[in-house]
Amino acid sequence: MLLTQTRALSSGAVLGRTQPGLSTRKASASAQVRYSFVIPVYNEEAVLPALLLELDLLLAMLDGPAEVIFVDDGSRDGSAEILNGQVQKTACYRLLQLSRNFGHQAAITAGISRARGDAVIIMDADLQDPPCVVPDMIAKWKEGYDVVYARRAARQREGIFKRASAWLFYRFMRVVTDVEIPPDVGDFRLVDRRAVEAFENMGERDRFVRGMFAWMGYRQTAITFTRPERAAGDTKYGLGSMARLATDGLLGFSDAPLRMVVWLGIAISFLAMLAGVYAVVLRLVRDDLVAGWASIIAVVSFLSGINMLMTGIVGLYVGRIHREVKGRPLYLVSEAVGFERDVRPAPLVDRLAGAGS
Ligand code: UDP
Ligand code: MG
């Protein structure tokens, strides 16, 4: 991984060289933060040492001051201690500690709200979103794109169920949503300041971050990468949280389920009407009819099943309205460490300056 990263970096993608074609973003001369990394962390102590190493390497080679915002999403292992140590050691690291586990999407939202960079890069802590891809994203951003998302061309060693369900979900979403959400794209992306501001203005409680960025439009582009397996530790997305994310995406960006309910209702009423006409006709032409209780039971239970399904779907939307009306904050911060510090150049420069004094 480090090797590929060094190779990618030495290609000069981030070293301030302008790209051919239009280049709308010039290097900022001030000490303003140019790049903010937002990294949600939930029980990731096993992978953090490797992540910090890769980040140090990456930051040292960027063409402007950077900050790294770790959002500790209520970890119960040693993650907070490791991150705290890093924040004390190096000026550009910050730690936002949430009061409990609020979930991946809320953690990303929390990090973005504190990011000050011209470009904000969202990535997972487990190195499945490899830092070596970031230079290519930055190069695209410099060409003038507002959102550069990373598309998974292939996934290494992820279970067949995860791959199949993800494949199906993204295709299904494509059909039913009003917004064009790119398939095989997670939250790994670079976002320009103006897209960050648009994101901040979106107040919905149930966050489906990738959908929200897709909704805004602006100039968006993709880069592709092979998604490696987790560097260490286990996935924090069980079946339950995957289903929750999928529901948030579906209900938040589509009213197709509601339309389906309406059409199903119409279709079933029509069938029931036909059955009624058939029963009347049968009664008129024959007089030896035996009441068919079995078929009545079948029809009634079928219809009550459909009824429950419809009420359930409507209920899901009502639940979402309920959450919106309550207007609770998306997350609570219990501690914010390192944010008060001046923005300083990348860590390598820090260290060189320290050695000279
Ligand atoms: N994560 C989080 N809160 C959660 C679950 C996950 O902040 O409740 C973080 C996790 O630490 C990781 C990222 O979200 O940095 C993605 O999680 P994971 O790698 O477990 O998901 P997967 O890649 O398996 O879909
Ligand atoms: Mg992962």
Coordinates of C-alpha atoms in Angstrom, one line a residue, residues 192 267 307:
D192 CA -15.3 21.4 -2.9
A267 CA -54.9 -3.5 -9.0
N307 CA -53.2 -4.0 3.8

